[in-house]
mmCIF file of C-alpha atoms in Angstrom:
data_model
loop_
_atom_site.group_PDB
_atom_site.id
_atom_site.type_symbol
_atom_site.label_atom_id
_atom_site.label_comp_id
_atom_site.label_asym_id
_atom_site.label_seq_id
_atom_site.Cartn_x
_atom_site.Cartn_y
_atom_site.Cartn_z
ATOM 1 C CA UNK X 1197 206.074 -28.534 -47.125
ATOM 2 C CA UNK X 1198 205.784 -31.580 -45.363
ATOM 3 C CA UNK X 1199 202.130 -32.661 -44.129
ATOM 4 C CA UNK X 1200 199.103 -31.181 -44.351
ATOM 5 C CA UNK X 1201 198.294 -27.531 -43.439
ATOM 6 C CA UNK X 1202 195.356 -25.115 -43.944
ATOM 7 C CA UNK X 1203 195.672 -23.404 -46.862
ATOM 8 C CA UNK X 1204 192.800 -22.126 -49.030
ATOM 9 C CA UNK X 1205 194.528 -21.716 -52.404
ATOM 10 C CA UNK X 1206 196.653 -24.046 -54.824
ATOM 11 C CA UNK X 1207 198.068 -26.743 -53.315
ATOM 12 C CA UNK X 1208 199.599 -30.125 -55.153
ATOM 13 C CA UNK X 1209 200.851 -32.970 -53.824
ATOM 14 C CA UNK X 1210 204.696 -34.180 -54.583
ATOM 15 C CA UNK X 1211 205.010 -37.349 -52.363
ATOM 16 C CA UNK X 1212 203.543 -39.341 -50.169
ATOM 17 C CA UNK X 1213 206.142 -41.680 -47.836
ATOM 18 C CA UNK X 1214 205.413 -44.526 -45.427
ATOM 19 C CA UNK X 1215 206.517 -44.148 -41.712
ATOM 20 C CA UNK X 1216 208.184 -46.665 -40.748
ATOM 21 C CA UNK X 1217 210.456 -48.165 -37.782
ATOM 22 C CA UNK X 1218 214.303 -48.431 -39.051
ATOM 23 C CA UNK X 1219 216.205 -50.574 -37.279
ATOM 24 C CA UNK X 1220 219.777 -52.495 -37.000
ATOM 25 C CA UNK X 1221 218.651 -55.474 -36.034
ATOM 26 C CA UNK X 1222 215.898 -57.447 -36.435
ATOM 27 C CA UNK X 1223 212.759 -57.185 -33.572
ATOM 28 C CA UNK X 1224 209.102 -58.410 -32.469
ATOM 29 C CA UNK X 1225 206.749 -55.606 -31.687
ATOM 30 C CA UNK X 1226 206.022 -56.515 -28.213
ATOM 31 C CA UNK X 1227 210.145 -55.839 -27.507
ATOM 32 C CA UNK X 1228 210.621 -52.124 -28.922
ATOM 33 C CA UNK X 1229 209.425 -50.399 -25.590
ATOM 34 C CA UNK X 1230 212.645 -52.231 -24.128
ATOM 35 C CA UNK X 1231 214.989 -51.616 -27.391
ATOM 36 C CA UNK X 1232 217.318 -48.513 -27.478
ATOM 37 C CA UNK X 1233 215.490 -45.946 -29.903
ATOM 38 C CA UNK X 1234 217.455 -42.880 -31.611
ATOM 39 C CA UNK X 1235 214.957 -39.779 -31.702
ATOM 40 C CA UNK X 1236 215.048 -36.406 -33.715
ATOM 41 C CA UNK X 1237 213.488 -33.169 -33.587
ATOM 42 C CA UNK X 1238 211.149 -32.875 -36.391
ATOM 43 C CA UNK X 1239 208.434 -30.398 -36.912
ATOM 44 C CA UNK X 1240 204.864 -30.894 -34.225
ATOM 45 C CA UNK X 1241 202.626 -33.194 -36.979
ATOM 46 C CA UNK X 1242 205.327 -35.868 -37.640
ATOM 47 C CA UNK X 1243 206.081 -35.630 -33.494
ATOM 48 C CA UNK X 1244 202.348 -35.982 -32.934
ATOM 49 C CA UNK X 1245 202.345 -38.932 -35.938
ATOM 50 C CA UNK X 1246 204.451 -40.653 -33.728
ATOM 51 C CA UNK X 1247 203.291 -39.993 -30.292
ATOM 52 C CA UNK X 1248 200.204 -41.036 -31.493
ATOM 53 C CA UNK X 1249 200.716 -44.557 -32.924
ATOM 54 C CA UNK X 1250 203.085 -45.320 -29.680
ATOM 55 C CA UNK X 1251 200.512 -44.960 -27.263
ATOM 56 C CA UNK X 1252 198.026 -46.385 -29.096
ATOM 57 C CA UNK X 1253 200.642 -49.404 -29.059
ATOM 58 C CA UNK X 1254 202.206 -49.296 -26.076
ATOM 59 C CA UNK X 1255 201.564 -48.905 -22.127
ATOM 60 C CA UNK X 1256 205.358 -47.711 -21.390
ATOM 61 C CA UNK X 1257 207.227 -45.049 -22.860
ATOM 62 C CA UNK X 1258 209.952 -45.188 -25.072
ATOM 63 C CA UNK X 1259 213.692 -45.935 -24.670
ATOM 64 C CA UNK X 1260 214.688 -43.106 -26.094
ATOM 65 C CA UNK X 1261 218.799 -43.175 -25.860
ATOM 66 C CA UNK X 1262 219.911 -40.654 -27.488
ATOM 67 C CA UNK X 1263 217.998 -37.467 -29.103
ATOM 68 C CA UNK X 1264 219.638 -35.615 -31.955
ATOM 69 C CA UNK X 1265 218.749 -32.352 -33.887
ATOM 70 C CA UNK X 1266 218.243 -33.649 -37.340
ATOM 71 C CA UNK X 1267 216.642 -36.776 -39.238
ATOM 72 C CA UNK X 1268 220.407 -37.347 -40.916
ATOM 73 C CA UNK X 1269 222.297 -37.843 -37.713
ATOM 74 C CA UNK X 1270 219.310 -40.143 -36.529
ATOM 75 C CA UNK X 1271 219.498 -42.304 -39.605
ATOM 76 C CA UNK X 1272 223.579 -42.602 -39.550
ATOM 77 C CA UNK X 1273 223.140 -43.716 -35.828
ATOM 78 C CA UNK X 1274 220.699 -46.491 -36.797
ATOM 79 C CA UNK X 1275 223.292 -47.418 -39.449
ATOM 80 C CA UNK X 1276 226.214 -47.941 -37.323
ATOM 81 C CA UNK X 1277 223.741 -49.951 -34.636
ATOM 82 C CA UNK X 1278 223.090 -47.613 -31.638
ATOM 83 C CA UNK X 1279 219.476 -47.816 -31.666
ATOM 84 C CA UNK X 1280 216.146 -47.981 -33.910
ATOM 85 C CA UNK X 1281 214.501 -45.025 -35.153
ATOM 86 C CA UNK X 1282 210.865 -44.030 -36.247
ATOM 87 C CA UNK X 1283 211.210 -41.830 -39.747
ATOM 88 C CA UNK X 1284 209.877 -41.932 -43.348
ATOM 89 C CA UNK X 1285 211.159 -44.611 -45.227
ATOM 90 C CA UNK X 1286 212.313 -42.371 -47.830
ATOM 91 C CA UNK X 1287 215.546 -41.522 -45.764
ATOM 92 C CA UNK X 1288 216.632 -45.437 -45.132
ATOM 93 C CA UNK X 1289 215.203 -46.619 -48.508
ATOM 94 C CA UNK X 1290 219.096 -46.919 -49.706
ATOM 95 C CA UNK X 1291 220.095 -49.152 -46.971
ATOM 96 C CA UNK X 1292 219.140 -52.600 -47.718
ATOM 97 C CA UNK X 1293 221.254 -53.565 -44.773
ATOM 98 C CA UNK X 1294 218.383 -51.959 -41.991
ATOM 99 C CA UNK X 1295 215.340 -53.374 -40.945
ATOM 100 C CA UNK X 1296 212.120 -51.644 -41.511
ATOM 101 C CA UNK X 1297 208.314 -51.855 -41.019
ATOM 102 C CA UNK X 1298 205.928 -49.888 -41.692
ATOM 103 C CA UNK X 1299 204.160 -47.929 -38.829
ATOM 104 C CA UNK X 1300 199.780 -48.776 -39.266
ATOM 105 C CA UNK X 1301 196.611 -47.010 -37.832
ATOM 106 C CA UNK X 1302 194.582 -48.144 -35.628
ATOM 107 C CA UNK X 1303 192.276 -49.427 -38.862
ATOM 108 C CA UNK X 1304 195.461 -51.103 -40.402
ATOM 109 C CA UNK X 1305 196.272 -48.496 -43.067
ATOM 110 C CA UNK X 1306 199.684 -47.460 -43.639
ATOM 111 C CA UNK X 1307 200.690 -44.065 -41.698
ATOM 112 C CA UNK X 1308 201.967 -41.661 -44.026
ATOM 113 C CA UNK X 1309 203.193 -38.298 -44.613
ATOM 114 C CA UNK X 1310 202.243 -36.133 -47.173
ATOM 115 C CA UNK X 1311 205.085 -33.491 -48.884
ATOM 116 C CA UNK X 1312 202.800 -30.566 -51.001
ATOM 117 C CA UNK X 1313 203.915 -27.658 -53.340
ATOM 118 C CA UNK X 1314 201.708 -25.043 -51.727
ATOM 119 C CA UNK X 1315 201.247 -21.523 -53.610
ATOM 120 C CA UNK X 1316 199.092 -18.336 -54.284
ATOM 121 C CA UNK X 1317 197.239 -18.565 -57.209
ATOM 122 C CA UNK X 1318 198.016 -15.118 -58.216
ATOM 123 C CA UNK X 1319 201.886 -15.828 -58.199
ATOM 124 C CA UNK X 1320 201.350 -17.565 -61.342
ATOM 125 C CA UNK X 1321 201.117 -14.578 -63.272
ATOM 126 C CA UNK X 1322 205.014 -14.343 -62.760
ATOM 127 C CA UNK X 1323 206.878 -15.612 -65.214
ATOM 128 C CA UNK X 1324 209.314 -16.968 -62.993
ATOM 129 C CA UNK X 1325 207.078 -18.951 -60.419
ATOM 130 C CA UNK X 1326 205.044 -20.352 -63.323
ATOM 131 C CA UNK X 1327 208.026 -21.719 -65.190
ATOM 132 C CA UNK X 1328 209.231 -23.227 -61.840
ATOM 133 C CA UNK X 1329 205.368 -24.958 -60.746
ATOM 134 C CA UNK X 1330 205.246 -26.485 -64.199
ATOM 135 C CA UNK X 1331 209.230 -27.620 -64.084
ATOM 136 C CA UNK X 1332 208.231 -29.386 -60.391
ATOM 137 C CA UNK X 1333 204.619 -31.202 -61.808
ATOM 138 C CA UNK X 1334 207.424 -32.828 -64.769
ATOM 139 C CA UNK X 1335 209.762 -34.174 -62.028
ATOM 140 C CA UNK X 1336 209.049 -37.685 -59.800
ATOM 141 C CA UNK X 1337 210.270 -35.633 -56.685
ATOM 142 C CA UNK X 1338 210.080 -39.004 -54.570
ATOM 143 C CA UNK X 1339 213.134 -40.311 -56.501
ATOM 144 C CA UNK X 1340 215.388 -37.256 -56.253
#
Protein backbone atom coordinates (compact mmCIF):
# COMPACT_ATOMS: atom_id res chain seq x y z
CA UNK A 1 0.00 0.00 0.00
CA UNK A 2 1.11 3.28 -0.67
CA UNK A 3 1.92 5.64 2.46
CA UNK A 4 1.70 5.17 5.80
CA UNK A 5 -1.34 3.76 7.69
CA UNK A 6 -2.08 2.48 11.23
CA UNK A 7 -1.48 -0.85 11.48
CA UNK A 8 -0.32 -2.69 14.61
CA UNK A 9 1.20 -5.86 13.11
CA UNK A 10 3.97 -6.68 10.39
CA UNK A 11 4.60 -4.15 8.20
CA UNK A 12 7.89 -3.76 5.71
CA UNK A 13 8.78 -1.24 3.63
CA UNK A 14 9.26 -1.85 -0.39
CA UNK A 15 10.02 1.73 -1.68
CA UNK A 16 10.36 4.93 -0.91
CA UNK A 17 9.92 7.61 -4.11
CA UNK A 18 10.57 11.35 -4.31
CA UNK A 19 7.61 13.70 -5.26
CA UNK A 20 8.41 15.65 -7.63
CA UNK A 21 7.03 18.36 -10.27
CA UNK A 22 7.17 16.77 -14.00
CA UNK A 23 7.11 19.05 -16.48
CA UNK A 24 7.49 19.72 -20.48
CA UNK A 25 9.27 22.53 -20.33
CA UNK A 26 11.58 24.02 -18.32
CA UNK A 27 10.25 26.67 -15.26
CA UNK A 28 11.25 29.02 -12.17
CA UNK A 29 9.26 28.35 -9.07
CA UNK A 30 7.81 31.69 -8.68
CA UNK A 31 5.91 30.96 -12.39
CA UNK A 32 4.05 27.48 -11.69
CA UNK A 33 0.90 29.18 -10.04
CA UNK A 34 0.53 30.76 -13.68
CA UNK A 35 1.68 27.43 -15.70
CA UNK A 36 -1.04 24.96 -16.96
CA UNK A 37 -0.88 21.91 -14.41
CA UNK A 38 -2.43 18.31 -15.33
CA UNK A 39 -4.03 16.82 -12.00
CA UNK A 40 -5.16 13.19 -11.03
CA UNK A 41 -7.22 11.60 -8.55
CA UNK A 42 -5.06 9.77 -6.22
CA UNK A 43 -5.88 8.40 -2.87
CA UNK A 44 -6.46 11.47 0.36
CA UNK A 45 -2.48 11.28 1.79
CA UNK A 46 -0.75 11.88 -1.60
CA UNK A 47 -3.80 14.72 -2.26
CA UNK A 48 -3.06 16.12 1.18
CA UNK A 49 1.04 15.68 0.28
CA UNK A 50 0.35 17.99 -2.26
CA UNK A 51 -2.11 20.42 -0.97
CA UNK A 52 0.14 20.79 1.65
CA UNK A 53 3.49 21.79 0.08
CA UNK A 54 1.37 24.23 -2.42
CA UNK A 55 0.13 26.37 0.12
CA UNK A 56 2.93 26.38 2.06
CA UNK A 57 4.47 27.74 -1.36
CA UNK A 58 2.09 29.61 -2.83
CA UNK A 59 -0.63 32.49 -2.12
CA UNK A 60 -2.85 31.52 -5.36
CA UNK A 61 -4.23 28.37 -6.31
CA UNK A 62 -3.31 26.23 -8.94
CA UNK A 63 -3.90 26.23 -12.73
CA UNK A 64 -5.24 23.19 -12.80
CA UNK A 65 -6.28 22.56 -16.73
CA UNK A 66 -7.29 19.54 -17.00
CA UNK A 67 -8.09 16.73 -14.19
CA UNK A 68 -7.94 13.09 -15.16
CA UNK A 69 -8.82 9.78 -13.30
CA UNK A 70 -5.51 8.08 -13.20
CA UNK A 71 -1.65 8.91 -12.64
CA UNK A 72 -1.01 7.23 -16.38
CA UNK A 73 -3.18 9.57 -18.35
CA UNK A 74 -1.61 12.50 -16.22
CA UNK A 75 1.92 11.48 -17.05
CA UNK A 76 1.16 10.87 -21.03
CA UNK A 77 -0.37 14.47 -20.97
CA UNK A 78 2.82 15.96 -19.50
CA UNK A 79 4.63 14.00 -22.24
CA UNK A 80 2.94 15.33 -25.19
CA UNK A 81 3.20 19.12 -23.47
CA UNK A 82 -0.29 20.07 -22.15
CA UNK A 83 0.70 20.92 -18.77
CA UNK A 84 3.05 20.00 -15.65
CA UNK A 85 2.12 17.57 -13.16
CA UNK A 86 2.95 16.87 -9.39
CA UNK A 87 3.57 12.78 -9.02
CA UNK A 88 6.31 10.40 -7.77
CA UNK A 89 9.17 10.37 -9.80
CA UNK A 90 9.00 6.78 -10.20
CA UNK A 91 6.29 7.15 -13.02
CA UNK A 92 8.45 9.84 -15.27
CA UNK A 93 11.84 8.31 -14.25
CA UNK A 94 11.94 6.79 -18.04
CA UNK A 95 11.53 10.04 -19.70
CA UNK A 96 14.73 11.81 -19.85
CA UNK A 97 13.01 14.20 -22.17
CA UNK A 98 10.69 15.90 -18.96
CA UNK A 99 11.73 18.20 -16.51
CA UNK A 100 11.59 17.35 -12.91
CA UNK A 101 12.30 18.64 -9.35
CA UNK A 102 11.87 17.40 -6.47
CA UNK A 103 8.99 18.71 -4.20
CA UNK A 104 10.90 19.81 -0.29
CA UNK A 105 9.41 20.45 3.26
CA UNK A 106 9.26 23.23 4.83
CA UNK A 107 12.83 22.06 6.64
CA UNK A 108 14.31 21.28 3.10
CA UNK A 109 13.99 17.48 3.15
CA UNK A 110 12.83 15.70 0.22
CA UNK A 111 8.88 14.86 0.31
CA UNK A 112 8.38 11.34 -0.16
CA UNK A 113 6.06 8.55 -0.28
CA UNK A 114 6.39 5.47 1.30
CA UNK A 115 4.95 1.95 -0.58
CA UNK A 116 4.75 -1.00 2.51
CA UNK A 117 3.93 -4.80 2.36
CA UNK A 118 1.50 -4.75 5.25
CA UNK A 119 0.30 -8.27 6.79
CA UNK A 120 -1.06 -10.31 9.82
CA UNK A 121 1.44 -12.00 11.53
CA UNK A 122 -0.56 -15.07 11.86
CA UNK A 123 -0.95 -15.41 7.96
CA UNK A 124 2.48 -16.60 7.95
CA UNK A 125 1.64 -19.86 9.10
CA UNK A 126 0.24 -20.42 5.47
CA UNK A 127 2.33 -21.87 3.31
CA UNK A 128 1.30 -19.85 0.57
CA UNK A 129 1.56 -16.21 2.07
CA UNK A 130 4.93 -17.12 3.59
CA UNK A 131 6.45 -18.30 0.34
CA UNK A 132 5.07 -15.08 -1.29
CA UNK A 133 6.49 -12.38 1.84
CA UNK A 134 9.88 -14.02 1.51
CA UNK A 135 9.71 -14.04 -2.63
CA UNK A 136 8.79 -9.95 -2.25
CA UNK A 137 11.86 -9.15 0.64
CA UNK A 138 14.32 -10.96 -2.52
CA UNK A 139 12.96 -8.53 -5.17
CA UNK A 140 14.20 -4.52 -5.59
CA UNK A 141 10.40 -3.69 -6.13
CA UNK A 142 11.49 0.05 -7.00
CA UNK A 143 12.99 -1.23 -10.30
CA UNK A 144 10.11 -3.40 -11.50
Amino acid sequence: MKGDYPWKEQKELLYEENICIASPWDFEWETLPTLPRIDYFTDERMKNLVDIWWYNNYKQSPNINIQVNQVETCKEMVINGLGYAILADLVVRPYPELITKPLYNHLGDPITRKTWMYYHEDSLKLNIVHAFVSFIRTLDVKKL
